[in-house]
Coordinates of C-alpha atoms and ligand atoms in Angstrom, one line a residue:
Chain I
M20 CA -97.8 -8.8 11.3
T21 CA -95.4 -11.1 9.9
T22 CA -95.2 -12.4 6.3
G23 CA -92.7 -14.4 4.0
A24 CA -92.7 -17.6 2.1
D25 CA -95.3 -20.1 1.7
C26 CA -94.3 -23.6 2.8
R27 CA -96.7 -25.2 0.1
V28 CA -93.9 -23.5 -2.3
A29 CA -91.0 -25.4 -1.0
F30 CA -92.9 -28.9 -0.4
A31 CA -93.8 -28.8 -4.0
D32 CA -90.8 -28.1 -5.4
T33 CA -89.5 -31.1 -3.3
L34 CA -91.6 -33.8 -4.6
I35 CA -90.5 -32.7 -7.8
E36 CA -86.8 -33.0 -7.4
L37 CA -88.1 -36.4 -5.5
A38 CA -89.9 -38.2 -8.3
A39 CA -87.3 -37.0 -11.0
N40 CA -85.5 -39.9 -9.2
D41 CA -87.2 -42.2 -7.8
P42 CA -90.2 -43.3 -10.1
R43 CA -92.2 -44.7 -6.7
I44 CA -93.8 -41.1 -6.6
V45 CA -97.1 -40.1 -7.5
A46 CA -99.1 -37.4 -6.3
V47 CA -102.9 -37.9 -5.2
V48 CA -105.3 -35.5 -5.2
N49 CA -108.7 -34.7 -4.6
D50 CA -109.8 -32.2 -7.5
S51 CA -107.0 -29.8 -5.4
V52 CA -104.2 -29.8 -7.9
G53 CA -103.8 -25.6 -7.8
S54 CA -104.5 -25.6 -4.2
S55 CA -102.0 -27.4 -3.1
N56 CA -99.5 -26.1 -6.0
L57 CA -99.1 -29.0 -8.2
R58 CA -99.6 -27.5 -11.9
G59 CA -95.5 -27.6 -11.9
F60 CA -95.4 -31.2 -10.7
R61 CA -98.6 -32.2 -13.2
T62 CA -96.8 -30.4 -16.4
R63 CA -93.5 -32.1 -15.4
F64 CA -95.1 -35.6 -14.1
P65 CA -98.6 -35.6 -15.9
D66 CA -99.2 -39.3 -16.0
R67 CA -98.3 -39.7 -12.1
L68 CA -100.2 -36.9 -10.8
V69 CA -104.1 -38.6 -10.0
N70 CA -107.2 -36.6 -9.7
V71 CA -110.2 -38.8 -7.7
G72 CA -112.4 -35.8 -7.7
I73 CA -113.8 -34.2 -5.0
A74 CA -113.5 -37.9 -2.8
E75 CA -111.6 -37.4 -0.1
Q76 CA -112.1 -41.5 1.1
N77 CA -111.4 -42.2 -1.9
L78 CA -109.2 -40.2 -2.2
V79 CA -107.0 -41.8 0.4
G80 CA -108.2 -45.8 0.1
V81 CA -106.7 -45.2 -3.8
S82 CA -103.4 -44.2 -2.3
A83 CA -103.6 -47.7 0.0
G84 CA -103.8 -49.6 -3.3
L85 CA -101.4 -47.7 -4.7
A86 CA -99.0 -48.3 -1.9
G87 CA -99.9 -52.0 -2.7
A88 CA -99.0 -51.9 -6.1
G89 CA -95.4 -51.1 -4.7
L90 CA -95.8 -47.2 -5.4
M91 CA -95.4 -44.2 -2.9
P92 CA -98.3 -41.5 -3.0
F93 CA -98.1 -38.8 -1.7
T94 CA -102.0 -37.5 -1.3
C95 CA -102.6 -34.1 -1.0
G96 CA -105.5 -32.4 -0.3
A97 CA -106.8 -29.7 2.1
S98 CA -105.9 -30.6 5.2
C99 CA -109.3 -30.5 7.0
F100 CA -111.3 -33.1 4.2
L101 CA -108.2 -35.4 3.8
T102 CA -108.4 -36.0 7.5
G103 CA -111.4 -35.7 9.1
R104 CA -113.7 -37.1 5.7
A105 CA -110.9 -39.9 5.8
L106 CA -110.0 -40.6 9.0
E107 CA -111.6 -43.9 8.6
Q108 CA -109.2 -44.7 5.7
V109 CA -106.5 -43.3 7.9
K110 CA -106.4 -45.8 10.1
A111 CA -107.2 -48.6 8.4
D112 CA -106.3 -49.2 5.0
L113 CA -102.6 -46.7 5.8
A114 CA -102.3 -46.8 9.3
Y115 CA -103.5 -50.5 10.4
S116 CA -102.0 -52.0 7.1
R117 CA -99.1 -50.1 7.3
H118 CA -99.1 -48.4 3.5
N119 CA -96.2 -46.3 2.7
V120 CA -98.4 -43.4 1.9
K121 CA -97.5 -39.5 2.5
L122 CA -100.8 -37.6 3.8
C123 CA -99.9 -34.3 3.1
G124 CA -102.4 -31.2 5.0
M125 CA -102.6 -28.8 2.7
S126 CA -103.4 -25.0 4.6
S127 CA -103.8 -26.6 7.7
G128 CA -104.6 -25.1 11.0
M129 CA -106.5 -21.9 10.6
A130 CA -104.7 -20.8 7.6
Y131 CA -108.5 -20.4 5.7
G132 CA -109.2 -17.9 8.1
E133 CA -112.6 -16.6 7.0
L134 CA -114.2 -19.8 5.3
G135 CA -114.7 -21.0 8.4
P136 CA -114.2 -24.1 11.1
T137 CA -115.9 -25.8 8.2
H138 CA -112.3 -25.8 6.5
H139 CA -110.0 -24.5 9.9
S140 CA -107.9 -27.8 10.8
I141 CA -107.2 -27.9 14.1
E142 CA -108.0 -31.2 15.2
D143 CA -105.9 -33.1 12.6
L144 CA -103.1 -33.4 15.4
A145 CA -105.5 -35.0 17.4
W146 CA -106.8 -37.3 15.7
T147 CA -103.7 -38.1 13.3
R148 CA -101.5 -38.3 16.7
A149 CA -103.7 -40.8 18.3
I150 CA -103.5 -43.6 15.5
A151 CA -100.5 -46.4 16.3
G152 CA -98.2 -46.3 13.4
M153 CA -99.0 -42.8 12.2
T154 CA -95.3 -40.3 11.9
V155 CA -96.7 -36.7 12.4
I156 CA -95.0 -33.9 11.3
V157 CA -95.1 -30.2 10.9
P158 CA -93.0 -28.3 9.3
A159 CA -91.6 -24.7 10.4
D160 CA -91.0 -23.2 8.0
P161 CA -89.3 -23.6 4.3
I162 CA -85.9 -24.6 4.9
E163 CA -88.2 -27.9 7.1
T164 CA -90.3 -28.2 4.8
V165 CA -87.8 -29.6 2.2
Q166 CA -86.0 -31.3 4.4
A167 CA -89.6 -33.1 6.0
V168 CA -90.9 -34.0 3.3
R169 CA -87.2 -35.9 1.7
A170 CA -87.4 -37.6 5.1
A171 CA -91.0 -39.1 4.2
A172 CA -90.3 -39.9 1.5
A173 CA -86.6 -41.5 3.2
M174 CA -88.7 -43.8 5.7
A175 CA -91.5 -46.6 5.3
G176 CA -94.6 -46.7 6.1
P177 CA -97.4 -43.7 6.7
V178 CA -96.4 -40.2 7.5
F179 CA -99.1 -37.2 7.8
L180 CA -97.3 -34.2 6.6
R181 CA -99.2 -30.5 7.6
I182 CA -98.1 -28.0 5.8
S183 CA -99.0 -24.2 5.7
R184 CA -100.5 -21.6 3.3
M185 CA -100.1 -19.3 5.4
G186 CA -96.5 -17.1 5.3
V187 CA -94.2 -17.2 7.5
P188 CA -90.4 -16.3 8.2
A189 CA -87.4 -19.2 8.1
V190 CA -86.6 -19.7 11.4
H191 CA -83.6 -22.3 11.0
D192 CA -80.8 -21.3 8.5
D193 CA -79.3 -24.4 6.2
A194 CA -76.9 -26.0 8.2
Y195 CA -80.0 -27.2 9.9
R196 CA -80.5 -30.9 9.8
F197 CA -84.7 -31.6 10.3
A198 CA -84.4 -35.7 11.7
I199 CA -88.2 -37.3 12.4
G200 CA -89.2 -37.4 16.6
R201 CA -86.0 -34.5 17.5
A202 CA -87.0 -31.8 19.1
A203 CA -84.9 -28.4 17.5
Q204 CA -83.3 -26.1 20.3
L205 CA -83.6 -22.7 18.6
R206 CA -82.6 -20.7 22.2
R207 CA -80.8 -21.6 25.2
G208 CA -82.3 -20.1 29.0
D209 CA -82.9 -21.5 31.9
D210 CA -86.1 -20.1 32.9
V211 CA -89.0 -21.9 31.0
T212 CA -88.9 -23.5 28.2
L213 CA -91.1 -22.3 25.1
I214 CA -92.2 -25.4 22.6
A215 CA -94.4 -25.1 19.5
T216 CA -94.8 -26.8 16.1
G217 CA -95.7 -25.1 12.7
V218 CA -96.3 -21.4 11.9
L219 CA -95.7 -20.3 15.4
V220 CA -92.9 -21.3 15.8
H221 CA -91.4 -18.2 15.1
R222 CA -93.1 -16.2 17.6
V223 CA -92.4 -18.3 19.6
L224 CA -89.0 -17.3 19.2
E225 CA -90.3 -13.7 19.3
A226 CA -92.2 -14.0 22.8
A227 CA -88.8 -15.5 23.7
D228 CA -86.7 -12.2 23.0
A229 CA -89.5 -10.2 25.0
L230 CA -89.1 -12.2 27.9
S231 CA -85.1 -11.6 27.8
R232 CA -85.4 -8.3 27.9
D233 CA -87.8 -8.5 31.1
G234 CA -84.9 -10.6 32.3
I235 CA -87.0 -14.0 31.7
E236 CA -84.5 -16.2 29.2
A237 CA -86.5 -19.0 27.8
T238 CA -85.6 -22.5 25.7
V239 CA -87.7 -22.3 22.5
L240 CA -88.0 -26.3 21.1
N241 CA -89.4 -26.5 17.8
M242 CA -91.1 -29.8 17.4
A243 CA -91.7 -30.3 14.2
T244 CA -92.0 -34.0 15.1
I245 CA -96.0 -34.2 17.2
R246 CA -95.5 -38.5 16.8
P247 CA -92.8 -39.4 17.7
L248 CA -92.9 -37.1 20.3
D249 CA -89.0 -36.3 21.2
R250 CA -89.5 -37.5 24.7
E251 CA -86.0 -37.0 25.9
A252 CA -86.3 -33.0 25.1
V253 CA -89.8 -32.9 26.8
V254 CA -88.2 -34.5 30.0
A255 CA -84.8 -32.3 29.9
A256 CA -86.7 -29.1 29.6
A257 CA -89.6 -30.5 32.4
R258 CA -86.4 -30.8 34.8
R259 CA -85.3 -27.4 33.9
G260 CA -88.4 -25.8 35.4
P261 CA -92.2 -24.6 33.4
I262 CA -93.3 -25.5 29.9
V263 CA -95.2 -23.3 27.5
T264 CA -96.7 -25.4 25.1
A265 CA -97.8 -23.0 21.7
E266 CA -99.5 -24.9 18.6
E267 CA -102.6 -23.7 15.7
H268 CA -104.9 -25.6 17.1
T269 CA -107.5 -26.9 19.5
V270 CA -105.7 -27.8 23.5
V271 CA -107.3 -30.4 22.9
G272 CA -105.1 -33.3 21.8
G273 CA -102.7 -31.8 20.3
L274 CA -99.0 -30.6 20.9
G275 CA -99.4 -29.6 24.1
S276 CA -101.3 -32.6 25.0
A277 CA -98.7 -34.8 24.0
V278 CA -95.9 -32.7 26.3
A279 CA -98.4 -33.3 29.1
E280 CA -98.7 -36.8 28.5
V281 CA -94.7 -37.4 28.7
V282 CA -94.4 -34.4 31.3
V283 CA -97.1 -36.0 34.2
E284 CA -95.3 -39.9 33.7
T285 CA -92.2 -38.5 34.2
H286 CA -91.6 -35.3 36.1
P287 CA -94.5 -33.2 37.1
V288 CA -94.5 -28.9 36.1
R289 CA -96.8 -26.2 35.9
M290 CA -97.8 -26.3 32.1
R291 CA -99.2 -23.7 29.9
M292 CA -100.5 -24.8 26.6
L293 CA -101.7 -22.6 24.4
G294 CA -103.9 -23.1 21.0
V295 CA -107.6 -22.8 20.3
P296 CA -109.4 -23.1 23.1
G297 CA -111.6 -25.9 22.3
V298 CA -114.3 -23.6 20.4
F299 CA -114.9 -23.1 16.9
A300 CA -113.1 -19.9 16.0
P301 CA -115.2 -17.4 14.6
T302 CA -115.6 -15.6 11.5
G303 CA -111.9 -14.2 10.0
S304 CA -108.8 -13.8 8.6
S305 CA -105.9 -16.7 9.7
H306 CA -103.5 -13.6 11.3
F307 CA -107.1 -12.2 13.0
L308 CA -107.8 -15.6 14.5
L309 CA -103.8 -15.7 15.9
E310 CA -104.3 -13.0 17.4
H311 CA -108.1 -13.6 18.9
F312 CA -107.1 -16.9 20.4
G313 CA -103.3 -14.8 22.1
L314 CA -101.0 -16.7 19.7
T315 CA -98.7 -13.4 19.0
A316 CA -95.6 -13.1 20.4
S317 CA -96.9 -11.0 23.2
G318 CA -99.9 -13.0 23.9
I319 CA -97.2 -16.4 24.3
A320 CA -95.1 -13.6 26.2
T321 CA -97.5 -12.6 28.5
A322 CA -98.5 -16.5 29.0
A323 CA -94.9 -17.5 29.9
R324 CA -94.9 -14.6 32.3
D325 CA -98.2 -15.3 34.5
L326 CA -96.9 -19.3 34.0
L327 CA -94.1 -18.2 35.9
R328 CA -95.6 -15.6 38.5
D329 CA -98.5 -18.0 39.4
G330 CA -95.8 -21.3 39.5
R331 CA -93.9 -19.3 42.5
Chain O
M13 CA -119.2 -8.8 -1.4
V14 CA -116.7 -11.4 -3.0
H15 CA -115.3 -8.0 -4.2
R16 CA -115.0 -6.4 -0.6
A17 CA -113.7 -9.4 1.4
R18 CA -110.7 -9.8 -1.5
M19 CA -112.1 -13.6 -1.0
G20 CA -114.9 -15.7 -2.2
H21 CA -116.1 -18.2 -5.3
P22 CA -117.9 -16.0 -7.6
G23 CA -118.5 -18.3 -10.4
G24 CA -119.8 -20.9 -7.9
D25 CA -122.6 -17.6 -6.4
L26 CA -123.5 -16.8 -10.0
S27 CA -125.1 -20.0 -11.6
A28 CA -126.8 -20.6 -8.6
A29 CA -128.3 -17.4 -8.3
D30 CA -131.2 -17.9 -10.2
I31 CA -132.6 -21.1 -8.6
L32 CA -132.4 -19.3 -5.4
A33 CA -134.4 -16.3 -6.3
V34 CA -137.2 -18.2 -7.3
L35 CA -137.0 -20.8 -4.3
Y36 CA -136.7 -18.2 -1.5
F37 CA -139.0 -15.9 -3.8
H38 CA -142.1 -18.1 -5.5
V39 CA -141.6 -21.8 -3.9
L40 CA -140.8 -22.1 -0.1
R41 CA -143.2 -21.9 2.9
I42 CA -141.2 -19.3 4.9
D43 CA -141.5 -16.2 7.0
P44 CA -138.6 -14.0 7.5
A45 CA -140.2 -13.2 10.6
R46 CA -139.9 -17.0 12.0
P47 CA -136.7 -18.2 10.8
D48 CA -137.7 -21.2 13.5
D49 CA -140.9 -22.1 12.7
A50 CA -141.2 -25.6 12.3
G51 CA -143.8 -26.2 10.0
R52 CA -141.2 -23.9 7.5
D53 CA -140.0 -25.5 4.1
R54 CA -135.9 -26.6 4.7
F55 CA -133.8 -25.7 1.9
V56 CA -130.1 -26.8 2.8
L57 CA -127.5 -24.8 0.9
S58 CA -124.9 -28.2 0.1
K59 CA -122.7 -26.0 -2.1
G60 CA -122.1 -24.1 1.1
H61 CA -119.6 -22.2 -1.0
A62 CA -121.9 -20.1 -2.5
S63 CA -122.4 -18.1 0.5
A64 CA -122.6 -15.0 -0.6
S65 CA -125.3 -15.8 -3.4
L66 CA -127.0 -17.4 0.1
Y67 CA -126.7 -14.2 2.4
A68 CA -127.8 -11.5 -0.6
T69 CA -131.3 -14.3 -1.1
L70 CA -132.3 -14.2 2.7
A71 CA -131.0 -9.9 3.1
L72 CA -133.4 -9.0 -0.4
R73 CA -136.1 -11.9 1.6
G74 CA -136.2 -10.1 4.5
F75 CA -134.5 -12.4 6.6
F76 CA -131.9 -10.1 8.2
S77 CA -130.8 -6.3 7.1
E78 CA -129.2 -5.6 4.0
D79 CA -126.2 -3.6 5.3
L80 CA -125.3 -6.8 7.2
L81 CA -124.0 -7.9 3.3
T82 CA -121.2 -5.8 4.0
T83 CA -119.4 -7.6 7.0
Y84 CA -119.4 -11.0 4.3
M85 CA -115.7 -12.4 6.0
R86 CA -115.2 -9.3 8.2
P87 CA -114.1 -10.0 11.3
L88 CA -116.5 -11.6 14.6
S89 CA -119.6 -11.1 11.7
S90 CA -122.2 -13.8 11.2
L91 CA -121.7 -14.0 7.8
N92 CA -118.9 -16.9 7.7
G93 CA -117.0 -17.3 4.9
H94 CA -119.6 -20.6 5.4
P95 CA -123.0 -20.4 6.4
D96 CA -123.9 -21.2 9.6
R97 CA -127.4 -22.1 11.6
N98 CA -126.9 -20.9 14.3
K99 CA -125.6 -17.5 13.3
V100 CA -127.5 -15.9 10.6
P101 CA -131.7 -16.6 10.5
G102 CA -132.7 -18.8 7.3
V103 CA -129.7 -20.8 7.6
E104 CA -130.2 -24.7 7.8
A105 CA -127.5 -26.5 7.6
N106 CA -123.5 -25.4 8.3
T107 CA -122.1 -26.6 5.2
G108 CA -118.5 -25.9 3.5
P109 CA -116.8 -29.0 3.4
L110 CA -119.0 -31.1 -0.1
G111 CA -121.7 -33.8 0.0
H112 CA -123.0 -33.0 3.6
G113 CA -126.2 -31.5 2.6
L114 CA -128.1 -34.2 0.7
P115 CA -127.5 -36.6 3.9
I116 CA -128.9 -33.8 6.1
A117 CA -131.4 -33.0 3.7
V118 CA -132.9 -36.6 3.6
G119 CA -132.7 -36.4 7.7
L120 CA -135.1 -33.3 7.6
A121 CA -137.8 -34.9 5.0
L122 CA -137.6 -37.9 6.7
G123 CA -138.0 -36.5 9.7
A124 CA -141.2 -34.6 8.5
R125 CA -142.7 -37.8 7.5
L126 CA -141.8 -39.7 11.4
T127 CA -143.4 -36.4 12.6
Q128 CA -146.5 -35.7 10.5
G129 CA -144.5 -32.3 9.4
T130 CA -146.1 -30.8 6.2
W131 CA -143.2 -29.3 5.5
R132 CA -141.3 -29.8 2.0
T133 CA -137.1 -30.0 2.1
F134 CA -135.1 -28.6 -1.0
V135 CA -131.4 -29.4 -1.3
L136 CA -128.6 -27.5 -3.8
T137 CA -125.8 -29.2 -4.4
G138 CA -123.1 -28.5 -7.1
D139 CA -122.1 -31.1 -9.6
G140 CA -118.5 -31.7 -8.7
E141 CA -119.9 -32.1 -5.2
L142 CA -121.7 -34.9 -6.4
Q143 CA -118.3 -37.3 -6.5
E144 CA -118.4 -37.3 -3.1
G145 CA -120.0 -40.9 -2.0
S146 CA -121.8 -39.7 0.7
N147 CA -124.3 -37.9 -1.7
W148 CA -124.7 -41.8 -3.1
E149 CA -125.5 -43.0 0.3
A150 CA -128.5 -40.8 1.0
A151 CA -129.4 -40.9 -2.8
M152 CA -129.6 -44.3 -2.0
A153 CA -131.6 -44.2 1.5
A154 CA -134.0 -41.8 -0.5
G155 CA -135.0 -43.8 -2.6
Q156 CA -135.6 -46.5 -0.5
F157 CA -137.9 -44.5 2.0
G158 CA -139.6 -43.2 -0.9
L159 CA -139.4 -39.5 -0.2
D160 CA -141.6 -37.6 -2.1
G161 CA -141.1 -34.5 -0.2
L162 CA -137.6 -34.4 -0.9
T163 CA -135.9 -32.3 -4.2
L164 CA -132.9 -32.2 -4.9
I165 CA -131.7 -29.2 -7.5
V166 CA -128.1 -30.3 -8.9
D167 CA -126.8 -26.7 -10.1
R168 CA -125.1 -28.2 -13.5
N169 CA -122.3 -25.4 -14.5
R170 CA -120.0 -28.8 -15.5
L171 CA -117.3 -27.1 -14.3
Q172 CA -115.5 -27.4 -10.7
Q173 CA -112.5 -26.4 -8.8
G174 CA -109.8 -27.7 -11.4
D175 CA -111.0 -28.7 -14.3
T176 CA -114.6 -29.5 -16.0
T177 CA -116.3 -32.3 -14.1
E178 CA -116.4 -34.6 -17.1
N179 CA -112.2 -34.1 -17.8
T180 CA -112.4 -35.4 -14.0
V181 CA -114.6 -37.5 -12.9
T182 CA -117.4 -38.0 -15.0
L183 CA -121.2 -37.4 -13.8
D184 CA -122.6 -38.4 -17.1
P185 CA -125.0 -39.8 -17.8
L186 CA -125.7 -37.9 -14.4
A187 CA -130.1 -38.1 -14.7
D188 CA -129.9 -41.8 -15.7
R189 CA -127.9 -42.6 -12.7
L190 CA -130.6 -40.5 -10.1
R191 CA -133.2 -42.3 -11.6
S192 CA -131.3 -45.9 -11.0
F193 CA -131.0 -44.9 -7.3
G194 CA -135.1 -44.9 -6.8
W195 CA -135.6 -40.5 -8.3
A196 CA -137.4 -39.2 -10.6
V197 CA -135.4 -36.8 -12.3
V198 CA -136.5 -33.5 -14.6
E199 CA -133.6 -31.4 -16.3
V200 CA -133.9 -27.7 -16.8
D201 CA -132.6 -25.3 -17.8
G202 CA -131.5 -23.2 -14.0
H203 CA -131.4 -20.2 -15.7
D204 CA -134.8 -20.3 -16.8
V205 CA -137.0 -18.8 -14.5
G206 CA -140.5 -19.8 -16.0
T207 CA -139.5 -23.0 -16.7
L208 CA -138.2 -23.1 -12.9
V209 CA -141.4 -21.9 -11.5
A210 CA -143.5 -24.8 -13.4
T211 CA -140.7 -27.1 -12.5
F212 CA -141.1 -26.6 -8.8
E213 CA -145.2 -25.8 -8.9
A214 CA -145.2 -29.4 -10.6
L215 CA -143.4 -31.4 -7.1
P216 CA -142.8 -34.4 -6.7
A217 CA -142.3 -34.7 -10.3
A218 CA -143.5 -39.2 -9.4
A219 CA -145.8 -40.0 -6.4
G220 CA -144.1 -42.1 -4.2
R221 CA -140.1 -40.5 -4.9
P222 CA -137.7 -38.4 -4.3
T223 CA -137.5 -35.5 -7.4
A224 CA -133.9 -34.3 -8.4
I225 CA -133.8 -31.5 -10.7
V226 CA -130.9 -31.3 -12.9
A227 CA -130.6 -27.4 -13.5
Q228 CA -128.4 -26.8 -16.4
T229 CA -125.9 -23.7 -15.4
I230 CA -123.4 -21.9 -16.6
K231 CA -121.3 -21.1 -14.2
G232 CA -120.6 -17.3 -13.6
R233 CA -123.7 -16.8 -15.1
G234 CA -124.2 -12.6 -15.7
V235 CA -120.7 -12.4 -16.3
S236 CA -118.7 -12.3 -19.9
F237 CA -115.5 -12.4 -18.4
I238 CA -116.5 -14.9 -15.8
E239 CA -119.2 -17.2 -17.4
N240 CA -117.6 -20.9 -17.8
R241 CA -113.8 -20.0 -16.8
V242 CA -112.1 -22.6 -14.0
E243 CA -110.0 -19.9 -12.7
W244 CA -113.2 -17.6 -11.8
H245 CA -114.4 -21.0 -9.3
H246 CA -112.7 -18.6 -6.7
R247 CA -111.0 -15.5 -7.8
V248 CA -111.5 -12.3 -7.1
P249 CA -112.7 -9.1 -9.3
T250 CA -110.4 -6.6 -9.6
D251 CA -111.9 -2.9 -9.3
G252 CA -112.2 -2.7 -13.3
E253 CA -113.8 -5.9 -13.6
M254 CA -116.2 -5.2 -10.7
A255 CA -117.2 -2.0 -12.4
L256 CA -117.5 -4.0 -15.6
A257 CA -119.4 -7.1 -14.4
L258 CA -122.4 -4.9 -12.5
G259 CA -121.9 -2.9 -15.9
E260 CA -123.2 -6.0 -17.2
L261 CA -125.3 -7.7 -14.4
R262 CA -127.4 -4.1 -14.2
D263 CA -127.9 -4.0 -18.0
P264 CA -127.9 -7.1 -19.8
S265 CA -127.8 -7.1 -23.8
Ligands
TPP402 C1 -115.3 -32.2 1.5 C2 -114.7 -31.2 0.5 N1 -113.7 -31.1 -0.3 C3 -113.4 -30.3 -0.7 C4 -114.0 -28.7 -0.9 C5 -113.0 -27.9 -1.8 N2 -113.8 -27.5 -2.4 C6 -115.2 -26.1 -2.5 S1 -115.9 -26.2 -3.8 C7 -115.0 -27.5 -4.6 C8 -115.6 -27.1 -5.9 C9 -116.7 -27.9 -6.0 O1 -117.1 -27.7 -7.7 P1 -118.8 -27.5 -7.9 O2 -119.8 -28.6 -6.4 O3 -119.2 -28.0 -8.8 O4 -119.4 -26.6 -7.4 P2 -119.6 -24.9 -7.7 O5 -119.5 -25.9 -9.5 O6 -121.8 -24.8 -7.9 O7 -118.5 -23.8 -7.4 C10 -114.3 -28.1 -4.0 C11 -113.4 -29.2 -4.3 C12 -115.0 -29.2 -0.2 N3 -114.9 -28.0 0.0 N4 -115.2 -30.2 0.9
MG403 MG1 -120.5 -26.9 -10.6

C-alpha cells in the first residue's frame, strides 16, 4: 500500500499564496470548509470565503455571478456533488456563459471509499470533458497540484480541477513544469505506452518498472489535462505501439475514451482501458477498491502483458 | 459500529436514534419477514449518513442478523457507508447525497394514491440538508398534491457539517416556512418518546395536507462529550472515548 501526501494540502497552500496577490480570488463552498481544507484560507481571508450552505446548484450559480462581478471564484466541494448535482449550472452558467470560475472537485474518484457509490466521483471526467469550453485538469501529486492551481488562475475561463484526498507519492521533481494541454513523459520505452492520470500515475510508473524487469519497455505519460487533450502525444504513442490507459474513473467517457477518440481517427492501435468497468463499486476503502478493479501496479502490468501477447 | 469501522457520522446517528426507534417499533406497518410487501409503510432515511443508526434499528427489528452489524463498511459488506436498497432488506432509498429523500417520498406517497395503495410514507431529513433546493421543490409539490399520506420528520439538531445551521444558512422560522408551502407542522421534542408516539398516532396533523414534524433534537444525543459538538459530525471515537460513551448510554444519569 502506498502512502504519501494529500493533494488538498498543496491545493489550499497555493490558493492562499495566490489570493494574497490577487484580490479577485474568493473561495466558495457548500458547508465544505473542512473537507476542502480551507480553514487556513478562512482564517487568512475571512471575508473572501463564501459558504452558501448545502446547496450545490446555488453554489455554482452564485460562483458564476461572482465571476460576472469581476471576481475569480475557486468553488470547492466534494467532486461527486459539485459536478453531478450542479452539472447544468456548470454547462450553462460556467461553460456556455464563459465565466471565469475554477471548480475544485475534492476527494474525487473513489477517495471516499466506504462511503460508497453516491460519494464516489467516477463520472466527473466524462461529464465535464463533454462540455464545450471546459478545461479539465487532474493533478497526479502535490507538485503538479501547485502548478495546476497556478495555471488555472492564470487562464481566463472555466476549469475543473480534480483533487484527490488519497495520499500519493511524488511522481514529479521540482524541475517539473506543468502546462495545460501537455502530457508529461515520465519514462521512455518502445514496446507499449501507459497513459494515466491523477492518483494512478505513480502506480503506472511502478507497473512500468515491473514490465522492464520482464524485458518490456514502456513509455509512461501523465495525462494531467483531459481537456484539451494532448493529441500529439497520443498520436506519437499510437505510432510506437499499443496503449494502456489507467484512470480512477469509469472506463466510459474518461481518459481512456478521450485517448481512443484520437487513436481511432489517426493511427488505430490496440488499447486496453483500465478503470472502473461500468459498475457501482462494492463496499470498501479506496485502496481496497483500486485493488478490486485491478488498478494496481501488478494489475496494470498484467493488462499490458496481455495486450502485447494478444496483439501479436 | 463507527468505532469499529473507524469511519462514520456519530453525531447525526445519535440525534436520529430515538425517532428511528419510535418509527420502527411503534409506527411503521412493516413485516421484517416480508420486506418487499407491496402494501408496507415506506420509510426513507434522507440523511443517509446516519446509516449506522438505520442498520442497527433494522437489525433489532429483525430485518437481518445483528451479527451483520460488525461488517459495517468492511470490504464487500452489504452495509455500505450509505444505505443501498438493493443490498439491505428494509432500506427504501439509496441516499447519501442530501436532498433526495423528500422528492422520493413525494413520489411514494403520490404512488400510493395513484395505485389505491394503503401505505403511508415517512421521510427523515437533516436540518442542514434542507438548504438543498430540491427539498423545497418537493415541499411545494407535496402541498400542491395535498399528500396527507406523507410525513416529513426534520432532525432539527441545529448543526450541520461545519457549523450551526443558523451561522451557515438560516432555516428559521422553519415551521412557518413549511406551513407557507402548504404543510401542517408540529414541533416536538425529538427525544421525548411519549410525545413522538402521540404525534405519530395523530397523523395526519391536518386532513388534505402533508405533515411535517420538526423534531428538536441534540446532535450526539446521549453522550456528553459528543452532544452539540460540531466536530463529532464525522469524528471517530478513540477506544477510551468509546468506553466512556457506552457507559453513559447504558447508565444515563
Ligand atoms: C448533496 C450533498 N452535499 C454535501 C454533502 C456532505 N454532507 C454530508 S452530511 C452533511 C451535513 C448534514 O447536516 P444535517 O442535514 O444537519 O445532518 P445531521 O446534523 O443530522 O447530521 C454534509 C454537508 C452530502 N452528503 N450531500
Ligand atoms: Mg443537523
